[in-house]
Short mmCIF file of C-alpha atoms in Angstrom, two decimals:
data_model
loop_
_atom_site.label_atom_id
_atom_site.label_comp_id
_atom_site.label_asym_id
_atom_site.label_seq_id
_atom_site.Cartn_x
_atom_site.Cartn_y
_atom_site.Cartn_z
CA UNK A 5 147.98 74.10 104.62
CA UNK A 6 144.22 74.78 104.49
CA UNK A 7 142.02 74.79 107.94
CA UNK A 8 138.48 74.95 107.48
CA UNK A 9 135.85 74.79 109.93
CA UNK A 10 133.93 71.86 111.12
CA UNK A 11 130.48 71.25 110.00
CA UNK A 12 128.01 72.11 112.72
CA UNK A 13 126.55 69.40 114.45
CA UNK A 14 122.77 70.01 113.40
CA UNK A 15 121.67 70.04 109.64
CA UNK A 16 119.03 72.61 110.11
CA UNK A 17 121.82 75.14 111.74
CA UNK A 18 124.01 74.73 108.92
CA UNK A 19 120.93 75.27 106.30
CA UNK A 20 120.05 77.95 108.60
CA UNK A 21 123.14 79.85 108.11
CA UNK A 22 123.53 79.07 104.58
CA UNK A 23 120.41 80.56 104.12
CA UNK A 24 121.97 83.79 105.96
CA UNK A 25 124.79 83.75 103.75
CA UNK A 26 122.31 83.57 100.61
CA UNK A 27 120.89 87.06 102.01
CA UNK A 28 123.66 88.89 102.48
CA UNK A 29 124.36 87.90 98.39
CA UNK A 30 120.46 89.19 97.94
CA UNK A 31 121.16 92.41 99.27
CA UNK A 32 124.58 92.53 97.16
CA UNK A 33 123.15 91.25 93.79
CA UNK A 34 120.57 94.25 94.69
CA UNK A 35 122.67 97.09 94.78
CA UNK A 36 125.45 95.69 91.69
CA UNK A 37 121.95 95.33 89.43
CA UNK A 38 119.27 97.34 89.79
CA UNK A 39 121.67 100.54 88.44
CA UNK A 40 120.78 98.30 84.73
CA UNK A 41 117.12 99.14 85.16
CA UNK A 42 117.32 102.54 86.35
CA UNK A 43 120.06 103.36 83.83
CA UNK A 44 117.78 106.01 82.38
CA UNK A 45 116.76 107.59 85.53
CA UNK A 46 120.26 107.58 86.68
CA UNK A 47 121.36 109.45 83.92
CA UNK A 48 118.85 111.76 84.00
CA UNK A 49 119.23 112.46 87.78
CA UNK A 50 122.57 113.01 87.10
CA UNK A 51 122.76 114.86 83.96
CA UNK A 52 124.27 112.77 81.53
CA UNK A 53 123.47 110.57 78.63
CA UNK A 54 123.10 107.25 78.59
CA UNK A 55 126.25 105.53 77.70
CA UNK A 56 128.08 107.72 80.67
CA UNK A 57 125.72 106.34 82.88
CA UNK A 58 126.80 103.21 81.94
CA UNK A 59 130.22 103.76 83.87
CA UNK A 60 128.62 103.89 86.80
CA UNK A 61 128.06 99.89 86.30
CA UNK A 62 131.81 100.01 85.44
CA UNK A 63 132.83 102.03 88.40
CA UNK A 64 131.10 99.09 90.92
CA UNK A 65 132.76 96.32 88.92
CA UNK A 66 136.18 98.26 89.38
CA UNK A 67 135.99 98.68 93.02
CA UNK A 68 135.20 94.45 93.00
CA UNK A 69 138.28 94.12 90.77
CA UNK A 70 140.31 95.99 93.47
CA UNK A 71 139.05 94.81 96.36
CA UNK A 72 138.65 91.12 96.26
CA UNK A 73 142.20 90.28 95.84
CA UNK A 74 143.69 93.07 98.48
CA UNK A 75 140.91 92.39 100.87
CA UNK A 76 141.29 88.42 100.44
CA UNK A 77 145.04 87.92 100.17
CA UNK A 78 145.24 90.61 103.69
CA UNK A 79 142.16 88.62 105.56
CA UNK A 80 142.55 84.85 104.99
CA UNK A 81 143.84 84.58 108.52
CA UNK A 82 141.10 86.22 110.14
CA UNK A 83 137.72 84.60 112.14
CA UNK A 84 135.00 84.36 108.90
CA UNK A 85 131.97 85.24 110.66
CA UNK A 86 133.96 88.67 111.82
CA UNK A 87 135.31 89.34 108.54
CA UNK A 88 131.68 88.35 106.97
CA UNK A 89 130.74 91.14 109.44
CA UNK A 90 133.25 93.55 108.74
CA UNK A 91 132.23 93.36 105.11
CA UNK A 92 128.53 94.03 105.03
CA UNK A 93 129.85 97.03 107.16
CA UNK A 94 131.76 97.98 104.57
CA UNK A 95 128.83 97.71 102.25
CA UNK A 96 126.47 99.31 103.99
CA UNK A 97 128.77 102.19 103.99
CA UNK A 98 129.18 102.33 100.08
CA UNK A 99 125.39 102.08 99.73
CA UNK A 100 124.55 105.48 101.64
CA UNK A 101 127.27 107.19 99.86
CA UNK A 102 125.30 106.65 96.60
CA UNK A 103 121.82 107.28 97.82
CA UNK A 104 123.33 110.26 98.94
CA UNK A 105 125.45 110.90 96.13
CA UNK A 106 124.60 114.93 94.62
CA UNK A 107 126.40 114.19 91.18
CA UNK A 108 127.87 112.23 88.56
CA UNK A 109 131.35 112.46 90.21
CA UNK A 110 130.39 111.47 93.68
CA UNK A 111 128.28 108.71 92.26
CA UNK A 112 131.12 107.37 90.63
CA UNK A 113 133.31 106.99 93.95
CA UNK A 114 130.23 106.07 95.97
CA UNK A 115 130.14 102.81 93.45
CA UNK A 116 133.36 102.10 93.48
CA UNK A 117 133.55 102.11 97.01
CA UNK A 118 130.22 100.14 97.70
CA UNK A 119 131.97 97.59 95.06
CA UNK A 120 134.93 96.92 97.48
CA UNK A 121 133.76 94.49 99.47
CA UNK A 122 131.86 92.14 97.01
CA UNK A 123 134.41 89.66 95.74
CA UNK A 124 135.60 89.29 99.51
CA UNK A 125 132.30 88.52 100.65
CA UNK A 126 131.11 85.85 98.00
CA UNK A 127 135.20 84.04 98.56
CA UNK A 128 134.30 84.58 102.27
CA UNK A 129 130.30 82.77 102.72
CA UNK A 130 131.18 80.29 99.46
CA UNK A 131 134.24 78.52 101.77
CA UNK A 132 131.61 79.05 104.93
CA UNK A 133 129.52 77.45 102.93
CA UNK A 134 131.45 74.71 101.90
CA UNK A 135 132.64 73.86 105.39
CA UNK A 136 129.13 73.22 106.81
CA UNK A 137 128.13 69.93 104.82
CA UNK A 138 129.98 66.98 103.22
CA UNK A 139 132.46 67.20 100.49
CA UNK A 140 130.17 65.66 98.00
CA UNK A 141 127.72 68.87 98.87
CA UNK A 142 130.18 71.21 97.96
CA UNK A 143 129.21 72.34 94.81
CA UNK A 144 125.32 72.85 95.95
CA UNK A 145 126.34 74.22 99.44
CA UNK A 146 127.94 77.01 97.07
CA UNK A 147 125.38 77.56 94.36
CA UNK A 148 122.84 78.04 97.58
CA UNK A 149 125.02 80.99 98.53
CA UNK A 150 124.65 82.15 94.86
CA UNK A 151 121.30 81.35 94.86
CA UNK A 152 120.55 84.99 96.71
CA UNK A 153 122.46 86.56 93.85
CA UNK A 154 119.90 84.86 91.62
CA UNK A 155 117.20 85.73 94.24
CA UNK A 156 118.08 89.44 94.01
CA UNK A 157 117.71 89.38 89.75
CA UNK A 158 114.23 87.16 90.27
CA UNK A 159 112.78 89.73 93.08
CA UNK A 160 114.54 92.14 94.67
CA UNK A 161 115.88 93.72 91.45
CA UNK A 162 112.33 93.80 89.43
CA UNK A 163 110.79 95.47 92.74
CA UNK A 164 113.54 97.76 93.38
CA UNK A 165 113.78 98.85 90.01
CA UNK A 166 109.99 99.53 89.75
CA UNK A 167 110.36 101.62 93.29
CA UNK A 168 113.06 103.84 91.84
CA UNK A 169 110.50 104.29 88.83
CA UNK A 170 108.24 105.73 91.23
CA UNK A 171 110.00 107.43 93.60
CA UNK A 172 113.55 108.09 92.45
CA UNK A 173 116.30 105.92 91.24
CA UNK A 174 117.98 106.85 95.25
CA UNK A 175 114.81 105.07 97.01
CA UNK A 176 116.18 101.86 95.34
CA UNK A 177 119.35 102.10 97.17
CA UNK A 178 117.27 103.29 100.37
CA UNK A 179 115.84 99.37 100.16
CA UNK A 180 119.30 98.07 99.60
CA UNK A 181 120.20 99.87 102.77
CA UNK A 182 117.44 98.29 104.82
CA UNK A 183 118.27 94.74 103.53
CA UNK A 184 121.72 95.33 104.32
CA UNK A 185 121.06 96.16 107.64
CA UNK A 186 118.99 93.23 108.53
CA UNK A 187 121.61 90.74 106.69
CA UNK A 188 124.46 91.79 109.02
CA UNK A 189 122.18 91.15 112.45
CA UNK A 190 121.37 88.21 110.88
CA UNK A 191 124.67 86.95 110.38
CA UNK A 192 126.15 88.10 113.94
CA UNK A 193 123.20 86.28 115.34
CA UNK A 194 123.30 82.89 113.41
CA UNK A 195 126.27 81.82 111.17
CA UNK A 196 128.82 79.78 113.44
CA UNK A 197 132.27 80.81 114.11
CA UNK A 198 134.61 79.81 111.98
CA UNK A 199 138.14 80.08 111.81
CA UNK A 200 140.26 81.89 109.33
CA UNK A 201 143.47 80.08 107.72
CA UNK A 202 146.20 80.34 111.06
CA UNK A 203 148.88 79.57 107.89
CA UNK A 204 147.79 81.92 105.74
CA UNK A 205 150.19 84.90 104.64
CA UNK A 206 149.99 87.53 101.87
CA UNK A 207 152.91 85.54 100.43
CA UNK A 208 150.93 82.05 100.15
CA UNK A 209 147.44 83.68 99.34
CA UNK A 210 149.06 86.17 96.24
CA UNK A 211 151.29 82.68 95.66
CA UNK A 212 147.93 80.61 93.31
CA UNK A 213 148.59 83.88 90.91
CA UNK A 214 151.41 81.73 89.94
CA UNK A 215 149.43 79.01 88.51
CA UNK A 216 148.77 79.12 84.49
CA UNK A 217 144.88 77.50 85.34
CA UNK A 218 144.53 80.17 88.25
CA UNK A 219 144.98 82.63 85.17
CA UNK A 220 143.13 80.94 82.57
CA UNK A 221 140.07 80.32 84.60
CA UNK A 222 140.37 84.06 85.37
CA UNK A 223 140.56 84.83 82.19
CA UNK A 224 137.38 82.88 80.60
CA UNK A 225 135.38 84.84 83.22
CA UNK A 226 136.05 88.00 82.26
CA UNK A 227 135.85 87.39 78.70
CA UNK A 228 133.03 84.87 78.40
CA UNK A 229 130.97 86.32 80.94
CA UNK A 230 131.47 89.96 79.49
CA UNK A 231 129.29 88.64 77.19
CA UNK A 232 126.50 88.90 79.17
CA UNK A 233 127.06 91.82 80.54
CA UNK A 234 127.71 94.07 76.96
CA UNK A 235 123.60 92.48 76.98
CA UNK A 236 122.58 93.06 80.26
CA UNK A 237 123.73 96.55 81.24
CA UNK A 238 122.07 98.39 78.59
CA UNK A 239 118.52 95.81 78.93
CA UNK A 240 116.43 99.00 79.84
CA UNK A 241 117.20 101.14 76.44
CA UNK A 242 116.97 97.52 74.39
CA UNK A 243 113.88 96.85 76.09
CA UNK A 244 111.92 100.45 75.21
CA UNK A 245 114.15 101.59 72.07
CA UNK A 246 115.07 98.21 70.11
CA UNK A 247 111.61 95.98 71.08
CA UNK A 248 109.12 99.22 71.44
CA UNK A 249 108.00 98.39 75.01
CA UNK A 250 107.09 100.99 77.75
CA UNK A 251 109.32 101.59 80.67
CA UNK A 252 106.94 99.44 82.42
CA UNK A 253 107.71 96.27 80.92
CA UNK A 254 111.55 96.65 82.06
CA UNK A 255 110.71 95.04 85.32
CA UNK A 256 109.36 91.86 83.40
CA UNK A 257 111.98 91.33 81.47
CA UNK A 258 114.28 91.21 84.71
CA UNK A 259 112.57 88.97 86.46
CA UNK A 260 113.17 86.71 83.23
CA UNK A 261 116.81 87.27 83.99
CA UNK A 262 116.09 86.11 87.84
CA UNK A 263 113.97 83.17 87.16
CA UNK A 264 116.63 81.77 84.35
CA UNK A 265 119.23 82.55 87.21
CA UNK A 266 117.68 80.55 90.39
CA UNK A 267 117.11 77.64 88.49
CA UNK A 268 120.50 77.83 86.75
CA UNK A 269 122.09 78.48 89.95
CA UNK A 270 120.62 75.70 91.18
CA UNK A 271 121.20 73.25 88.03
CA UNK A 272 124.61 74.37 88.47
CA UNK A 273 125.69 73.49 91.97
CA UNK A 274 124.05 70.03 90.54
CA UNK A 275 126.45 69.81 87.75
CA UNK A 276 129.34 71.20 89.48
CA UNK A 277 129.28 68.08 91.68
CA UNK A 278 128.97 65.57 88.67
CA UNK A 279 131.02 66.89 86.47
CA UNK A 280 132.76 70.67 86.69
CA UNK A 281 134.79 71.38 83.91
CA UNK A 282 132.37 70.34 81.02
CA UNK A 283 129.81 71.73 82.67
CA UNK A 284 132.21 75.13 82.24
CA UNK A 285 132.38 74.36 78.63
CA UNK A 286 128.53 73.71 77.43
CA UNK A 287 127.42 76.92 79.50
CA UNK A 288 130.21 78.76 77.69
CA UNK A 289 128.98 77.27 74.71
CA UNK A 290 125.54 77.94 75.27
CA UNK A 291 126.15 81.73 76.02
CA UNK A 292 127.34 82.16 72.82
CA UNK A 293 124.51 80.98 71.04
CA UNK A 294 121.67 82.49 73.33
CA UNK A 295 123.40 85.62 72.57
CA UNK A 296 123.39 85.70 68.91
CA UNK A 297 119.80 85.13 69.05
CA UNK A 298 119.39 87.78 71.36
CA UNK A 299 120.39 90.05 68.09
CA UNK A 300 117.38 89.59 66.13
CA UNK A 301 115.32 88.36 69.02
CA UNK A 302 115.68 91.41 71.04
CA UNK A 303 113.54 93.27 68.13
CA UNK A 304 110.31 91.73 69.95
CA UNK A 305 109.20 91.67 73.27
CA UNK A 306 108.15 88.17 73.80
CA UNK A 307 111.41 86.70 71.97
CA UNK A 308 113.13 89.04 74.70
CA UNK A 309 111.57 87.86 77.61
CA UNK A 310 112.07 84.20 76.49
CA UNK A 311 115.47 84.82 75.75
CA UNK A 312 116.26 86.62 79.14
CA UNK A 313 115.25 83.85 80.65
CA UNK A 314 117.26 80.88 78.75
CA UNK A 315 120.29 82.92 78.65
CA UNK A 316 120.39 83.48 82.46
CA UNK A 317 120.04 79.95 83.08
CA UNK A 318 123.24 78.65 80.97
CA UNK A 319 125.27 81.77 82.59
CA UNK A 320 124.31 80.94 85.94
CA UNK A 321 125.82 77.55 85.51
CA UNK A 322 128.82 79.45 84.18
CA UNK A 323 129.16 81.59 87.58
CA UNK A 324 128.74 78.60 89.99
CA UNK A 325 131.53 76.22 87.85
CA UNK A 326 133.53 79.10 87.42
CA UNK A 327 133.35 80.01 91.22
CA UNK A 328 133.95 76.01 92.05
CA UNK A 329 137.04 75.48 89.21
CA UNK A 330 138.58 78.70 90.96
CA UNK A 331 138.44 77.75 94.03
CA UNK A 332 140.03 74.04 92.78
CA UNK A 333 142.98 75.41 90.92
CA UNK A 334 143.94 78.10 93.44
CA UNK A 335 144.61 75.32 96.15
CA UNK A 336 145.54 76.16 99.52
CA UNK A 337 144.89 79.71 98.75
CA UNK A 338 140.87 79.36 98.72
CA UNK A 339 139.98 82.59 99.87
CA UNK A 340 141.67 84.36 97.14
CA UNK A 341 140.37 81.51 94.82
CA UNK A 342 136.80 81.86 95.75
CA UNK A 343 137.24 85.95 95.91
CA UNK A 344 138.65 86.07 92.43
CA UNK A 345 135.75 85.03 90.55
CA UNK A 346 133.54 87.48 91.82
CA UNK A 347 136.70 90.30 90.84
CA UNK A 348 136.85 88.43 87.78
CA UNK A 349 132.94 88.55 86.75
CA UNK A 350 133.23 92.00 87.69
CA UNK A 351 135.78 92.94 85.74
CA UNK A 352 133.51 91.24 82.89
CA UNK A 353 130.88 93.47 83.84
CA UNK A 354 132.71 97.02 83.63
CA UNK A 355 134.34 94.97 79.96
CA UNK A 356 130.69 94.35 78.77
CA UNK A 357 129.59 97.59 79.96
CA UNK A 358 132.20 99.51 77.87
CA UNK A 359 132.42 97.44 74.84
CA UNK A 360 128.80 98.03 74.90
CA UNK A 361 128.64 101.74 75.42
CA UNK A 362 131.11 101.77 72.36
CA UNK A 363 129.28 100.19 69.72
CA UNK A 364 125.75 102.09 70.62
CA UNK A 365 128.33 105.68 70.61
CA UNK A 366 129.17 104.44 67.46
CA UNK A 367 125.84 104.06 66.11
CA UNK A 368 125.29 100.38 65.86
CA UNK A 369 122.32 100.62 68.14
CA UNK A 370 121.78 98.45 71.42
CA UNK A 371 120.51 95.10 69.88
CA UNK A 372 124.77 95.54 68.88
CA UNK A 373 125.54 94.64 72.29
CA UNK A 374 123.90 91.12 71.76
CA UNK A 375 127.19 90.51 68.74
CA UNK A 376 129.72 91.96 71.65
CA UNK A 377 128.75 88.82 73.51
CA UNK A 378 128.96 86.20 70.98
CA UNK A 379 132.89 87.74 70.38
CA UNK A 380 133.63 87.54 73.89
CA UNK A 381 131.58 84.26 74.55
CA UNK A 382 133.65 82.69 71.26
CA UNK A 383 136.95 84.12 72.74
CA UNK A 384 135.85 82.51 76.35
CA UNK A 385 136.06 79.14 74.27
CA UNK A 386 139.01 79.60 73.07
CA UNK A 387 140.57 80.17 76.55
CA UNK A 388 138.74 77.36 77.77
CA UNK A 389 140.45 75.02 74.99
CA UNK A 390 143.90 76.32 76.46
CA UNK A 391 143.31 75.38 79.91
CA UNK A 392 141.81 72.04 78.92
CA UNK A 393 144.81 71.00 76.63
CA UNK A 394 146.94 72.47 79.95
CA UNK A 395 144.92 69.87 82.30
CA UNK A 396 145.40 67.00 79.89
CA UNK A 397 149.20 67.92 80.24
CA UNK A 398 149.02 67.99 84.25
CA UNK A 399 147.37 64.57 84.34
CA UNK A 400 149.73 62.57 81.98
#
């Protein structure tokens, strides 16, 4: 049995703290992506080359991996707006430990452990969220939550990343700190209580890993959204090496990325309430082909920026139907539901990350990372074909 809280009684409170919610994912999305645009300055500060700093993106995505299904399958029980609480805590934590980080090594842990709490909190504000307006809201109550991941690739990445370029890459996650700090008084001071699941045991939350569409869902995230990622995490190097630009110019091309990303988040949640699963499909479909142009697009700067920008919109609608089929399939057990898809993009990001690391170390070159997404994005198909052939057998 599910219990979920009851809407509040005003519509401006409930925007209110749905708009809280969207900052605490601004201050997130912050810290998982500006590490992309300050991959070169990372490295350097750290002493290593380029492709090693690359598993410093993997590291974060591993501690989301980790920590979304232990921390949602322990908490489900627990009051939301605490455990929203306890989890920018946990945050804020991770993000001093890698301004303060003195080396590769201790960077590595410091973004693992700053990755912990991610997939919990996303599960945690999306069924917040969800519980504050009408069920035929659902999908765009969610997507607004996302909407400060989008927020954080449109703004708050571009800016940080051009502070790190000035003043270090560890003034970037001084910002992220500051955000972080205002999120969580935010949230104690204006999203309602809500109650966690009284029902809820490790037993019945772990218990949707038993479903074959919990899986599969899973499973086209991490391979079709790796996609992006293989793209994405080395968009500094492609940017200056593979289109000719000047540093300067990476902060454009990001806020490509977070323009395509509000208003796919946003086109999303739309969709999502008018029809979710082939919605999932055509922005699977459409990452694929965004990303094979990206391959001879990427070789000028213009083409990049206008592909940035179209192929954050379709994937976008991928993370909002993704994070709304996952939380459909897994049932009663929302929390781990709505948790997973954050562990499971995350997963898709250390994938993309290493896939792409491997073909640059073995001298492809970065516009090589665009073809690693059009294999993953065609494999995210074909995983999408098995679960719809699965739901046609469920219905009949």
């Amino acid at each position: 049995m599910t219990v979920t809280a009851s809407r509040p009684t005003g519509t401006r409170r409930a925007v209110l703290a749905i708009a809280v919610l969207s900052c605490g994912a601004f201050a997130i999305g912050i810290s998982e992506f500006v590490v992309m645009g300050l991959l070169p300055e990372i490295a350097r500060g750290v002493d290593v080359d380029i492709p090693a700093a690359g598993h410093v993106v993997s590291a974060y995505a591993f501690g989301v991996v980790v920590g979304a299904p232990v921390i949602a399958a322990t908490a489900a029980r627990l009051p939301r707006k605490g455990l929203l609480a306890a989890l920018l805590g946990a945050f804020l934590v991770g993000t001093v430990l890698t301004a303060v980080a003195p080396g590769y090594g201790t960077l590595l842990a410091a973004r693992f452990v700053a990755g912990l709490p991610h997939g919990a909190y996303f599960g945690v504000a999306s069924l917040v969220a969800a519980s504050l307006v009408a069920p035929e809201a659902k999908g765009r109550a969610v997507s607004s939550v996302m909407l400060g991941l989008s927020a954080a690739t449109l703004a708050g990445v571009p800016a940080a990343t051009w502070l790190g370029q000035q003043l270090g890459w560890r003034a970037a996650f001084a910002a992220v700190l500051a955000v972080a700090v205002l999120t969580l008084a935010a949230v104690l001071a204006v999203v309602p209580r809500t109650p966690g699941n009284p029902y809820a045991t490790v037993r019945s939350e772990l218990g949707a890993l038993r479903r074959p569409q919990v899986w599969l869902t899973l499973g086209v995230a991490v391979v079709g959204f790796g996609g992006f990622f293989a793209l994405y995490a080395y968009i500094a190097p492609l940017t200056t090496e593979v289109a000719g630009a000047p540093a300067g110019v990476v902060p454009l091309v990001l806020l490509a990325f977070g323009v395509g990303g509000v208003l796919g988040t946003v086109l999303g949640g739309r969709l999502a309430d008018v029809a979710l699963f082939r919605s999932l499909v055509w922005s699977m479909a459409g990452t694929g082909v965004l990303l094979g142009a990206a391959y001879v697009g990427s070789r000028s700067v213009v083409s990049l920026v206008a592909l940035a920008f179209c192929i954050t919109i379709v994937t976008s609608v991928l993370v909002v139907t993704l994070q709304l089929r996952l939380m459909e399939v897994a049932r009663e057990a929302e929390l781990l539901g709505a948790a997973l898809n954050h562990s499971a993009l995350n997963a898709a990001n250390g994938l993309g990350a290493l896939l792409g690391g491997w073909v640059i170390a073995s001298g492809w070159g970065y516009a090589s990372t665009a073809l690693v997404g059009v294999v993953l994005a065609v494999l995210g198909l074909g995983v999408l074909a098995w679960s719809a052939a699965l739901r046609r057998r469920e219905l009949r």
